[in-house]
CSV table of C-alpha atoms and ligand atoms in Angstrom, one decimal:
chain,number,residue,atom,x,y,z
Z,164,MET,CA,25.6,-8.7,-1.5
Z,165,PRO,CA,28.2,-10.9,-3.3
Z,166,ALA,CA,27.5,-11.2,-7.1
Z,167,PRO,CA,25.8,-14.5,-8.0
Z,168,GLN,CA,28.0,-17.5,-8.6
Z,169,SER,CA,25.9,-19.3,-11.2
Z,170,ASP,CA,26.5,-18.3,-14.9
Z,171,THR,CA,22.8,-17.4,-15.5
Z,172,GLY,CA,22.6,-15.4,-12.3
Z,173,ARG,CA,25.9,-13.5,-13.0
Z,174,ARG,CA,24.7,-12.7,-16.6
Z,175,ALA,CA,21.4,-11.4,-15.3
Z,176,TYR,CA,23.2,-9.3,-12.8
Z,177,GLU,CA,25.8,-7.9,-15.2
Z,178,LEU,CA,23.2,-7.1,-17.9
Z,179,ASP,CA,21.1,-5.4,-15.3
Z,180,ARG,CA,24.0,-3.2,-14.2
Z,181,ALA,CA,24.8,-2.5,-17.9
Z,182,HIS,CA,21.3,-1.7,-19.2
Z,183,VAL,CA,18.5,-1.5,-16.6
Z,184,PHE,CA,17.6,1.9,-15.1
Z,185,HIS,CA,16.0,1.3,-11.8
Z,186,SER,CA,13.2,3.2,-10.1
Z,187,TRP,CA,13.8,5.5,-7.1
Z,188,SER,CA,17.6,4.8,-7.2
Z,189,ALA,CA,21.0,6.3,-7.7
Z,190,GLN,CA,22.0,3.9,-10.4
Z,191,GLN,CA,25.5,3.2,-9.3
Z,192,GLU,CA,24.7,2.9,-5.6
Z,193,ILE,CA,22.5,-0.1,-5.9
Z,194,ASP,CA,23.2,-3.9,-5.8
Z,195,PRO,CA,20.0,-5.7,-6.9
Z,196,MET,CA,19.4,-9.2,-5.8
Z,197,VAL,CA,18.8,-11.7,-8.7
Z,198,ILE,CA,15.7,-13.7,-8.0
Z,199,THR,CA,15.1,-16.7,-10.2
Z,200,THR,CA,12.2,-18.6,-8.7
Z,201,ALA,CA,9.4,-18.2,-6.2
Z,202,GLN,CA,6.6,-20.2,-4.6
Z,203,GLY,CA,4.0,-19.1,-2.1
Z,204,SER,CA,5.7,-17.0,0.5
Z,205,THR,CA,9.3,-18.0,-0.6
Z,206,VAL,CA,11.7,-16.7,-3.2
Z,207,TRP,CA,15.1,-18.1,-4.3
Z,208,ASP,CA,18.0,-16.1,-5.5
Z,209,ALA,CA,20.3,-17.1,-8.4
Z,210,ASP,CA,22.4,-19.3,-6.2
Z,211,GLY,CA,19.5,-21.1,-4.7
Z,212,THR,CA,19.4,-19.3,-1.4
Z,213,GLU,CA,15.9,-19.2,0.1
Z,214,TYR,CA,14.1,-16.2,1.5
Z,215,LEU,CA,10.8,-15.8,3.2
Z,216,ASP,CA,9.1,-12.9,1.4
Z,217,PHE,CA,7.4,-10.8,4.0
Z,218,SER,CA,7.4,-7.8,1.7
Z,219,SER,CA,5.1,-9.5,-0.9
Z,220,GLN,CA,7.6,-7.6,-3.2
Z,221,LEU,CA,6.0,-4.1,-3.2
Z,222,VAL,CA,3.1,-5.4,-1.1
Z,223,TYR,CA,1.2,-7.0,-4.0
Z,224,THR,CA,1.6,-10.8,-4.1
Z,225,ASN,CA,-1.5,-11.2,-2.0
Z,226,ILE,CA,-2.1,-14.8,-3.1
Z,227,GLY,CA,1.6,-15.7,-3.0
Z,228,HIS,CA,4.0,-16.4,-5.8
Z,229,GLN,CA,3.2,-18.7,-8.6
Z,230,HIS,CA,-0.3,-19.8,-7.6
Z,231,PRO,CA,-1.1,-22.7,-10.0
Z,232,LYS,CA,-4.6,-21.5,-10.8
Z,233,VAL,CA,-3.5,-18.0,-11.6
Z,234,VAL,CA,-0.6,-19.2,-13.7
Z,235,ALA,CA,-2.9,-21.6,-15.6
Z,236,ALA,CA,-5.5,-18.9,-16.2
Z,237,ILE,CA,-2.8,-16.6,-17.7
Z,238,GLN,CA,-1.6,-19.5,-19.9
Z,239,GLU,CA,-5.1,-20.4,-21.0
Z,240,GLN,CA,-5.9,-16.7,-21.8
Z,241,ALA,CA,-2.6,-16.4,-23.7
Z,242,ALA,CA,-3.5,-19.4,-25.8
Z,243,THR,CA,-7.0,-18.1,-26.5
Z,244,LEU,CA,-6.7,-14.3,-26.9
Z,245,CYS,CA,-3.6,-12.4,-25.7
Z,246,THR,CA,-5.0,-9.0,-26.3
Z,247,ILE,CA,-8.0,-7.0,-27.6
Z,248,ALA,CA,-8.5,-3.2,-27.6
Z,249,PRO,CA,-10.5,-1.6,-24.8
Z,250,ALA,CA,-13.4,-0.7,-27.1
Z,251,HIS,CA,-14.4,-4.4,-27.4
Z,252,ALA,CA,-16.1,-6.5,-24.8
Z,253,ASN,CA,-14.2,-9.5,-23.6
Z,254,GLU,CA,-15.1,-12.3,-21.3
Z,255,ALA,CA,-12.1,-12.0,-19.0
Z,256,ARG,CA,-12.6,-8.2,-18.6
Z,257,SER,CA,-16.4,-8.5,-18.1
Z,258,GLU,CA,-15.9,-11.2,-15.5
Z,259,ALA,CA,-13.1,-9.4,-13.6
Z,260,ALA,CA,-15.3,-6.2,-13.5
Z,261,ARG,CA,-18.2,-8.3,-12.1
Z,262,LEU,CA,-16.1,-9.9,-9.4
Z,263,ILE,CA,-14.6,-6.6,-8.3
Z,264,ALA,CA,-18.0,-4.8,-8.2
Z,265,GLU,CA,-19.5,-7.7,-6.3
Z,266,ARG,CA,-16.9,-7.1,-3.5
Z,267,ALA,CA,-17.1,-3.3,-3.5
Z,268,PRO,CA,-19.6,-1.4,-1.3
Z,269,GLU,CA,-23.1,-1.5,-2.6
Z,270,GLY,CA,-23.9,0.9,-5.4
Z,271,MET,CA,-20.3,0.8,-6.8
Z,272,ASP,CA,-21.0,-1.2,-9.9
Z,273,HIS,CA,-18.7,0.0,-12.6
Z,274,VAL,CA,-14.9,-0.5,-13.1
Z,275,PHE,CA,-12.5,1.5,-15.2
Z,276,PHE,CA,-9.4,-0.6,-15.8
Z,277,THR,CA,-5.9,0.8,-15.8
Z,278,SER,CA,-2.4,-0.8,-15.9
Z,279,GLY,CA,-1.5,0.2,-12.4
Z,280,GLY,CA,-2.1,2.3,-9.3
Z,281,ALA,CA,-0.9,5.7,-10.4
Z,282,GLU,CA,-3.0,5.6,-13.5
Z,283,ALA,CA,-6.0,4.7,-11.4
Z,284,VAL,CA,-5.4,7.7,-9.2
Z,285,GLU,CA,-5.0,10.0,-12.2
Z,286,ASN,CA,-8.3,8.8,-13.7
Z,287,ALA,CA,-10.2,9.0,-10.4
Z,288,VAL,CA,-9.2,12.6,-9.9
Z,289,ARG,CA,-10.0,13.4,-13.6
Z,290,MET,CA,-13.5,11.9,-13.0
Z,291,ALA,CA,-13.9,13.9,-9.8
Z,292,ARG,CA,-12.9,17.1,-11.6
Z,293,LEU,CA,-15.3,16.6,-14.5
Z,294,HIS,CA,-18.1,15.5,-12.1
Z,295,THR,CA,-17.8,18.6,-9.9
Z,296,GLY,CA,-16.4,21.2,-12.4
Z,297,ARG,CA,-13.8,22.0,-9.7
Z,298,TYR,CA,-10.0,21.7,-9.7
Z,299,LYS,CA,-8.3,21.4,-6.3
Z,300,THR,CA,-7.6,18.2,-4.4
Z,301,LEU,CA,-6.9,17.2,-0.8
Z,302,SER,CA,-4.6,14.4,0.3
Z,303,LEU,CA,-2.6,13.4,3.3
Z,304,TYR,CA,1.0,14.4,4.0
Z,305,ARG,CA,1.5,10.8,5.2
Z,306,GLY,CA,0.2,9.2,2.0
Z,307,TYR,CA,1.5,7.8,-1.3
Z,308,HIS,CA,-0.5,7.8,-4.5
Z,309,GLY,CA,2.0,6.9,-7.3
Z,310,ALA,CA,4.7,8.4,-9.3
Z,311,THR,CA,3.1,9.9,-12.4
Z,312,GLN,CA,2.9,13.7,-12.4
Z,313,LEU,CA,-0.5,14.3,-10.7
Z,314,ALA,CA,-0.2,11.1,-8.5
Z,315,ALA,CA,3.2,12.3,-7.3
Z,316,ASN,CA,1.8,15.7,-6.5
Z,317,LEU,CA,-1.1,14.1,-4.6
Z,318,THR,CA,1.5,12.1,-2.7
Z,319,GLY,CA,2.2,13.8,0.6
Z,320,ASP,CA,5.5,12.3,1.6
Z,321,HIS,CA,9.0,13.4,0.5
Z,322,ARG,CA,8.7,11.5,-2.8
Z,323,ARG,CA,6.6,14.4,-4.1
Z,324,TRP,CA,9.2,17.1,-3.6
Z,325,ALA,CA,11.3,16.5,-6.8
Z,326,SER,CA,8.1,16.5,-9.0
Z,327,ASP,CA,6.2,19.3,-7.4
Z,328,TYR,CA,5.9,22.6,-9.4
Z,329,GLY,CA,3.2,23.9,-7.2
Z,330,ASN,CA,0.5,24.1,-9.9
Z,331,SER,CA,-1.3,20.8,-9.5
Z,332,GLY,CA,-4.0,22.1,-7.2
Z,333,ALA,CA,-2.9,19.6,-4.6
Z,334,VAL,CA,-3.4,20.6,-0.9
Z,335,HIS,CA,-2.1,18.4,1.8
Z,336,PHE,CA,-3.3,17.8,5.4
Z,337,PHE,CA,-2.5,15.7,8.4
Z,338,GLY,CA,-4.5,12.6,9.2
Z,339,PRO,CA,-4.9,11.0,12.7
Z,340,PHE,CA,-1.7,9.4,14.0
Z,341,LEU,CA,-1.7,9.3,17.7
Z,342,TYR,CA,1.8,7.9,18.2
Z,343,ARG,CA,3.3,11.0,16.4
Z,344,SER,CA,0.3,13.3,16.9
Z,345,GLU,CA,0.4,16.7,15.1
Z,346,PHE,CA,-2.5,17.7,17.4
Z,347,HIS,CA,-1.0,17.3,20.8
Z,348,ALA,CA,-3.7,14.7,21.5
Z,349,SER,CA,-3.4,12.0,24.2
Z,350,THR,CA,-6.3,9.7,23.2
Z,351,GLU,CA,-7.6,8.3,20.0
Z,352,ALA,CA,-10.9,10.2,20.4
Z,353,GLU,CA,-9.0,13.5,20.8
Z,354,GLU,CA,-6.8,12.7,17.8
Z,355,CYS,CA,-9.8,11.8,15.7
Z,356,GLY,CA,-11.8,14.9,16.6
Z,357,ARG,CA,-8.8,17.3,16.1
Z,358,ALA,CA,-7.8,15.7,12.8
Z,359,LEU,CA,-11.3,16.3,11.5
Z,360,GLN,CA,-11.3,19.9,12.7
Z,361,HIS,CA,-7.9,20.4,11.0
Z,362,LEU,CA,-9.2,19.0,7.7
Z,363,GLU,CA,-12.3,21.3,7.8
Z,364,GLN,CA,-10.1,24.3,8.6
Z,365,MET,CA,-7.9,23.5,5.6
Z,366,ILE,CA,-11.0,23.4,3.4
Z,367,ARG,CA,-12.4,26.6,4.7
Z,368,PHE,CA,-9.1,28.5,4.3
Z,369,GLU,CA,-8.3,27.1,0.9
Z,370,GLY,CA,-11.7,27.9,-0.6
Z,371,PRO,CA,-14.4,25.2,-0.2
Z,372,GLU,CA,-15.9,25.6,-3.7
Z,373,ALA,CA,-12.5,24.9,-5.3
Z,374,PHE,CA,-12.2,21.3,-4.2
Z,375,ALA,CA,-13.1,18.5,-6.6
Z,376,ALA,CA,-11.7,15.5,-4.6
Z,377,LEU,CA,-10.3,14.3,-1.4
Z,378,ILE,CA,-8.1,11.2,-1.9
Z,379,ILE,CA,-7.1,9.2,1.1
Z,380,GLU,CA,-5.5,5.7,1.6
Z,381,THR,CA,-8.1,4.0,3.7
Z,382,ILE,CA,-5.2,2.7,5.8
Z,383,PRO,CA,-2.1,4.6,4.8
Z,384,GLY,CA,0.5,2.0,3.7
Z,385,THR,CA,4.0,3.0,2.7
Z,386,SER,CA,3.8,6.0,5.1
Z,387,GLY,CA,3.4,3.8,8.1
Z,388,ILE,CA,0.3,1.5,8.2
Z,389,MET,CA,-1.8,3.7,10.4
Z,390,PRO,CA,-5.3,2.4,10.8
Z,391,PRO,CA,-7.5,5.4,11.5
Z,392,PRO,CA,-9.6,5.7,14.7
Z,393,PRO,CA,-13.1,4.4,14.1
Z,394,GLY,CA,-14.9,7.7,13.6
Z,395,TYR,CA,-12.3,9.3,11.3
Z,396,LEU,CA,-13.3,8.1,7.9
Z,397,PRO,CA,-17.1,8.5,8.6
Z,398,GLY,CA,-16.2,12.1,9.7
Z,399,VAL,CA,-14.3,12.6,6.4
Z,400,ARG,CA,-17.2,11.3,4.4
Z,401,GLU,CA,-19.5,13.8,6.2
Z,402,ILE,CA,-17.2,16.7,5.5
Z,403,CYS,CA,-16.9,15.7,1.9
Z,404,ASP,CA,-20.7,15.6,1.6
Z,405,ARG,CA,-21.1,18.9,3.3
Z,406,TYR,CA,-18.7,20.6,0.9
Z,407,GLY,CA,-19.6,18.7,-2.3
Z,408,ILE,CA,-16.2,17.0,-2.5
Z,409,VAL,CA,-15.8,13.6,-4.2
Z,410,MET,CA,-14.3,11.1,-1.7
Z,411,ILE,CA,-11.7,8.8,-3.2
Z,412,CYS,CA,-10.4,5.9,-1.1
Z,413,ASP,CA,-7.1,4.7,-2.4
Z,414,GLU,CA,-7.0,0.9,-1.8
Z,415,VAL,CA,-4.1,0.2,-4.2
Z,416,MET,CA,-2.2,-1.3,-1.2
Z,417,ALA,CA,-4.9,-1.9,1.4
Z,418,GLY,CA,-7.4,-3.5,-0.9
Z,419,PHE,CA,-8.0,-7.1,-2.0
Z,420,GLY,CA,-7.7,-8.8,1.4
Z,421,ARG,CA,-4.5,-7.2,2.7
Z,422,THR,CA,-6.3,-6.0,5.9
Z,423,GLY,CA,-8.4,-9.1,6.4
Z,424,ALA,CA,-11.4,-7.6,4.4
Z,425,TRP,CA,-11.8,-7.5,0.7
Z,426,PHE,CA,-11.7,-3.7,0.9
Z,427,ALA,CA,-10.4,-1.8,4.0
Z,428,VAL,CA,-13.4,0.6,3.9
Z,429,GLU,CA,-15.4,-2.4,5.2
Z,430,HIS,CA,-13.7,-1.9,8.6
Z,431,TYR,CA,-15.0,1.6,8.9
Z,432,GLY,CA,-18.5,1.4,7.3
Z,433,VAL,CA,-17.8,4.2,4.8
Z,434,VAL,CA,-18.9,4.2,1.2
Z,435,PRO,CA,-16.6,6.5,-0.9
Z,436,ASP,CA,-17.5,7.8,-4.3
Z,437,LEU,CA,-14.5,6.2,-6.0
Z,438,ILE,CA,-12.1,3.5,-5.0
Z,439,THR,CA,-8.7,3.0,-6.7
Z,440,PHE,CA,-7.1,-0.4,-6.7
Z,441,ALA,CA,-4.2,-2.3,-8.3
Z,442,LYS,CA,-1.6,-4.7,-6.8
Z,443,GLY,CA,-3.6,-7.4,-5.0
Z,444,VAL,CA,-6.4,-7.5,-7.6
Z,445,ASN,CA,-4.3,-10.1,-9.4
Z,446,SER,CA,-1.3,-10.4,-7.1
Z,447,GLY,CA,0.6,-8.4,-9.7
Z,448,TYR,CA,1.1,-11.3,-12.0
Z,449,VAL,CA,0.2,-9.1,-14.9
Z,450,PRO,CA,0.0,-5.3,-14.4
Z,451,LEU,CA,-3.6,-4.2,-13.6
Z,452,GLY,CA,-5.3,-1.4,-11.7
Z,453,GLY,CA,-8.5,0.5,-11.8
Z,454,VAL,CA,-11.2,2.7,-10.4
Z,455,ILE,CA,-14.5,1.5,-9.0
Z,456,ILE,CA,-17.2,4.0,-9.7
Z,457,SER,CA,-20.3,5.0,-7.8
Z,458,GLN,CA,-23.6,5.3,-9.6
Z,459,GLU,CA,-23.7,9.1,-9.2
Z,460,ILE,CA,-20.3,9.5,-10.9
Z,461,TYR,CA,-21.1,6.9,-13.5
Z,462,GLU,CA,-24.2,8.9,-14.5
Z,463,THR,CA,-22.1,12.0,-15.2
Z,464,PHE,CA,-20.5,10.0,-18.0
Z,465,ALA,CA,-23.7,8.1,-19.1
Z,466,HIS,CA,-24.3,10.5,-22.1
Z,467,ARG,CA,-21.2,12.5,-22.1
Z,468,PRO,CA,-17.9,10.9,-23.2
Z,469,TYR,CA,-15.3,10.2,-20.6
Z,470,PRO,CA,-12.2,12.0,-21.9
Z,471,GLY,CA,-9.6,9.4,-20.9
Z,472,GLY,CA,-8.4,6.0,-21.9
Z,473,LEU,CA,-5.4,3.7,-22.0
Z,474,THR,CA,-4.3,1.3,-24.7
Z,475,TYR,CA,-4.1,-1.6,-22.3
Z,476,SER,CA,-7.3,-0.8,-20.2
Z,477,GLY,CA,-8.7,-4.1,-19.2
Z,478,HIS,CA,-6.0,-6.2,-20.8
Z,479,PRO,CA,-7.3,-9.8,-21.2
Z,480,LEU,CA,-4.1,-11.4,-19.7
Z,481,ALA,CA,-4.3,-9.1,-16.6
Z,482,CYS,CA,-8.1,-9.6,-16.3
Z,483,ALA,CA,-7.9,-13.4,-16.6
Z,484,ALA,CA,-5.3,-13.3,-13.8
Z,485,ALA,CA,-7.7,-11.1,-11.7
Z,486,VAL,CA,-10.6,-13.6,-12.3
Z,487,ALA,CA,-8.4,-16.5,-11.2
Z,488,THR,CA,-6.9,-14.6,-8.3
Z,489,ILE,CA,-10.2,-13.4,-6.8
Z,490,THR,CA,-11.8,-16.8,-7.4
Z,491,ALA,CA,-9.0,-18.7,-5.7
Z,492,MET,CA,-8.9,-16.2,-2.9
Z,493,ALA,CA,-12.6,-16.8,-2.2
Z,494,GLU,CA,-12.3,-20.6,-2.6
Z,495,GLU,CA,-9.3,-20.8,-0.3
Z,496,ARG,CA,-10.5,-18.3,2.2
Z,497,VAL,CA,-7.3,-16.3,2.1
Z,498,VAL,CA,-8.9,-13.1,3.2
Z,499,GLU,CA,-10.2,-14.9,6.3
Z,500,ASN,CA,-6.7,-16.3,6.8
Z,501,ALA,CA,-5.2,-12.8,6.7
Z,502,ALA,CA,-7.7,-11.6,9.4
Z,503,ARG,CA,-6.9,-14.6,11.6
Z,504,ILE,CA,-3.2,-14.5,11.1
Z,505,GLY,CA,-3.1,-10.8,12.0
Z,506,ALA,CA,-5.1,-11.2,15.2
Z,507,GLU,CA,-3.8,-14.6,16.4
Z,508,VAL,CA,-0.2,-14.8,15.2
Z,509,LEU,CA,1.3,-11.6,13.9
Z,510,ARG,CA,0.0,-9.1,16.5
Z,511,PRO,CA,0.7,-11.3,19.6
Z,512,GLY,CA,4.1,-12.4,18.1
Z,513,LEU,CA,5.1,-8.8,17.4
Z,514,GLU,CA,3.9,-7.7,20.8
Z,515,GLY,CA,6.1,-10.4,22.3
Z,516,LEU,CA,9.1,-9.0,20.4
Z,517,ALA,CA,8.2,-5.5,21.6
Z,518,ALA,CA,8.4,-6.7,25.2
Z,519,LYS,CA,12.0,-7.7,24.5
Z,520,HIS,CA,13.3,-5.1,22.1
Z,521,PRO,CA,13.7,-1.4,23.1
Z,522,SER,CA,14.0,-0.4,19.5
Z,523,ILE,CA,10.3,-1.1,18.9
Z,524,GLY,CA,8.4,2.1,19.6
Z,525,GLU,CA,5.0,1.0,18.3
Z,526,ILE,CA,3.4,-1.8,16.5
Z,527,ARG,CA,0.5,-0.9,14.1
Z,528,GLY,CA,-1.6,-2.8,11.7
Z,529,LEU,CA,-4.1,-5.6,11.1
Z,530,GLY,CA,-4.5,-8.6,8.8
Z,531,ALA,CA,-1.3,-9.2,6.9
Z,532,PHE,CA,-0.3,-5.6,7.2
Z,533,PHE,CA,1.9,-4.5,10.1
Z,534,ALA,CA,4.5,-1.8,10.8
Z,535,LEU,CA,7.2,-1.7,13.4
Z,536,ASP,CA,8.0,1.9,14.3
Z,537,LEU,CA,11.6,1.7,15.3
Z,538,VAL,CA,13.0,4.3,17.7
Z,539,ILE,CA,16.2,5.4,19.2
Z,540,ASP,CA,14.4,6.2,22.5
Z,541,ARG,CA,11.0,5.1,23.6
Z,542,GLU,CA,10.5,8.1,25.8
Z,543,THR,CA,11.2,10.7,23.1
Z,544,ARG,CA,10.1,8.5,20.2
Z,545,GLU,CA,13.0,9.7,18.1
Z,546,PRO,CA,12.9,7.6,14.9
Z,547,LEU,CA,15.7,5.2,14.1
Z,548,ALA,CA,16.2,7.0,10.8
Z,549,PRO,CA,15.2,10.5,9.7
Z,550,TYR,CA,12.1,11.4,7.7
Z,551,GLY,CA,12.8,10.8,4.0
Z,552,GLY,CA,16.0,8.9,4.7
Z,553,SER,CA,17.6,5.8,6.1
Z,554,SER,CA,20.3,5.2,8.7
Z,555,ASP,CA,23.1,2.7,9.4
Z,556,ALA,CA,21.0,1.2,12.2
Z,557,VAL,CA,18.0,0.5,9.9
Z,558,ARG,CA,20.2,-0.7,7.0
Z,559,ALA,CA,22.1,-3.1,9.4
Z,560,THR,CA,18.8,-4.4,10.8
Z,561,VAL,CA,17.4,-5.1,7.4
Z,562,ALA,CA,20.7,-6.7,6.3
Z,563,ALA,CA,20.5,-8.9,9.4
Z,564,CYS,CA,17.0,-10.1,8.4
Z,565,ARG,CA,18.2,-10.8,4.9
Z,566,GLU,CA,21.3,-12.7,6.0
Z,567,ARG,CA,18.9,-14.9,8.0
Z,568,GLY,CA,16.6,-15.5,5.0
Z,569,LEU,CA,13.9,-12.8,5.5
Z,570,LEU,CA,12.8,-10.1,3.1
Z,571,VAL,CA,10.9,-7.2,4.7
Z,572,PHE,CA,9.5,-3.9,3.4
Z,573,THR,CA,11.2,-0.8,4.8
Z,574,ASN,CA,10.6,2.9,4.7
Z,575,TYR,CA,12.7,5.4,6.7
Z,576,HIS,CA,12.7,4.1,10.3
Z,577,ARG,CA,10.1,1.4,9.8
Z,578,ILE,CA,10.0,-2.2,9.0
Z,579,HIS,CA,6.7,-3.4,7.4
Z,580,LEU,CA,5.6,-7.0,7.5
Z,581,ALA,CA,3.2,-7.7,4.7
Z,582,PRO,CA,3.3,-11.4,3.7
Z,583,PRO,CA,1.1,-13.1,1.2
Z,584,LEU,CA,-2.4,-13.5,2.7
Z,585,ASN,CA,-2.1,-17.3,2.6
Z,586,VAL,CA,1.1,-17.3,4.6
Z,587,THR,CA,1.2,-20.1,7.2
Z,588,ASP,CA,1.5,-19.9,10.9
Z,589,LYS,CA,4.8,-21.7,10.7
Z,590,GLU,CA,6.2,-19.2,8.2
Z,591,CYS,CA,5.1,-16.4,10.5
Z,592,GLN,CA,6.8,-18.0,13.4
Z,593,ARG,CA,10.0,-18.3,11.4
Z,594,MET,CA,9.7,-14.6,10.5
Z,595,LEU,CA,9.3,-13.8,14.2
Z,596,ASP,CA,12.4,-15.9,15.2
Z,597,ILE,CA,14.5,-14.1,12.5
Z,598,LEU,CA,13.2,-10.7,13.5
Z,599,ASP,CA,14.0,-11.5,17.1
Z,600,GLU,CA,17.6,-11.9,16.3
Z,601,ALA,CA,17.8,-9.1,13.8
Z,602,LEU,CA,16.3,-6.5,16.2
Z,603,THR,CA,19.2,-6.9,18.5
Z,604,VAL,CA,21.1,-4.9,15.9
Z,605,ALA,CA,18.5,-2.1,16.1
Z,606,ASP,CA,18.6,-2.3,19.9
Z,607,ALA,CA,22.3,-1.6,20.0
Z,608,HIS,CA,21.5,1.8,18.4
Z,609,THR,CA,19.0,2.8,21.1
Z,610,THR,CA,20.0,5.3,23.8
Z,611,THR,CA,19.3,3.3,26.9
Z,612,GLY,CA,19.4,-0.2,25.5
Z,613,ALA,CA,17.4,-2.8,27.4
Z,614,SER,CA,16.4,-0.5,30.3
Z,615,GLN,CA,13.8,1.3,28.2
Z,616,PRO,CA,10.3,1.8,29.6
Z,617,GLU,CA,7.5,-0.6,28.8
Z,618,LEU,CA,5.6,-0.2,25.5
Z,619,GLU,CA,2.2,1.5,25.7
Z,620,PRO,CA,-0.7,-0.6,24.6
Z,621,THR,CA,-1.1,-0.4,20.8
Z,622,ARG,CA,-4.1,-0.8,18.5
N,986,PLP,N1,-1.5,4.2,-4.3
N,986,PLP,C1,-1.0,3.5,-3.3
N,986,PLP,C2,-1.7,3.6,-1.9
N,986,PLP,C3,0.2,2.8,-3.4
N,986,PLP,O1,0.7,2.1,-2.4
N,986,PLP,C4,0.8,2.8,-4.7
N,986,PLP,C5,2.0,2.1,-4.9
N,986,PLP,O2,2.7,1.6,-4.0
N,986,PLP,C6,0.2,3.6,-5.7
N,986,PLP,C7,-1.0,4.2,-5.5
N,986,PLP,C8,0.8,3.6,-7.1
N,986,PLP,O3,0.7,2.4,-7.7
N,986,PLP,P1,1.6,2.0,-9.0
N,986,PLP,O4,3.0,1.9,-8.5
N,986,PLP,O5,1.0,0.7,-9.5
N,986,PLP,O6,1.5,3.1,-10.0
């Protein structure tokens, strides 16, 4: 990217390079884009260049950028009461908890607020450990739960490796993923049954009475947007019940409408013991996360102090933003819009691209939450970038999107399309047109180019 031309843009860039230490990055290898303004599904860089934001940043601006009602609610709360310690009751916090509990599965009526997703995960596991008196945890290899110490250890993907000292009690397993099956399955039903068998074997061989919790992204997000087959999560629930393990569904990314339902668990008819959330709860306008707690776990701490807390738990600015976000989402029916746009615009549009572009191996997703699994060869399904890394082919494809005014979320060999839930049909069409051009770059890196076999039907 060329450095910004405007004085303010250049100053922001230079000060960033001089003083800001960025997450997940080799500091001198990065070239951050200066973003100055944003509205809805669009952001503008320091020189006024416009981009469609189909990344929702880190998949969190569920109501779009700068929603006027959320901005006004933050301003009003700031003018009234910027902050108050967690021990006090506060209107914004109480109302946010009520709105969240109202949308959670029945019987999950209490909310512990945190400042983000990883803290939610840490606290959910702490609750499970104290509730069960056990220590070990189960989580997916293809899963991400945050970057604090325990959350990183629960994370299954390569981001765990640098922080894993082997003493966290975290045990990982494979979930169902037919396209890259670990179980040599050829149907969803086979994949589902074998994945459940594998989970149970893991528990039996690791010592069933050691497990406090199983944490699972209801629909794994960063690791590939893999909606599980219908029977999988009910099967996990049943195994957890049988072995006395607390089931935690991590909805930090999938929650608050992303999949076309308030919580993704609704698609599968499961009620976990704990749900972790963050991101979409207030579109990330002010940092907020939390744990939604079942009655049974709540009762463990009814007369015994919960040994955990955070200075900013239930911060009024963040909670006021959550109240306004959830209220506006309901009034403007943005969750319904996400469901419709996924079924009527994104899926058919992406399937149309798959018919033309041999680099698309599989399309997965629902709502405003889709992944393109890019491959070198449709037959072998060899990914366009290696596990844990990137490749020139993926970098060039993403750059081609950006040059044409489209921001996407990428991970290894995948492109994820996760726009705000109130994205318009027209914006989706523009994204599809840009992607259509950009994918020719990826196609050029495939082994047999346009003569690849037809795509198999996808979910
Ligand atoms: N859990 C899931 C499923 C996530 O996607 C993320 C972040 O992307 C986290 C937890 C961690 O959240 P945070 O970055 O707010 O700590």
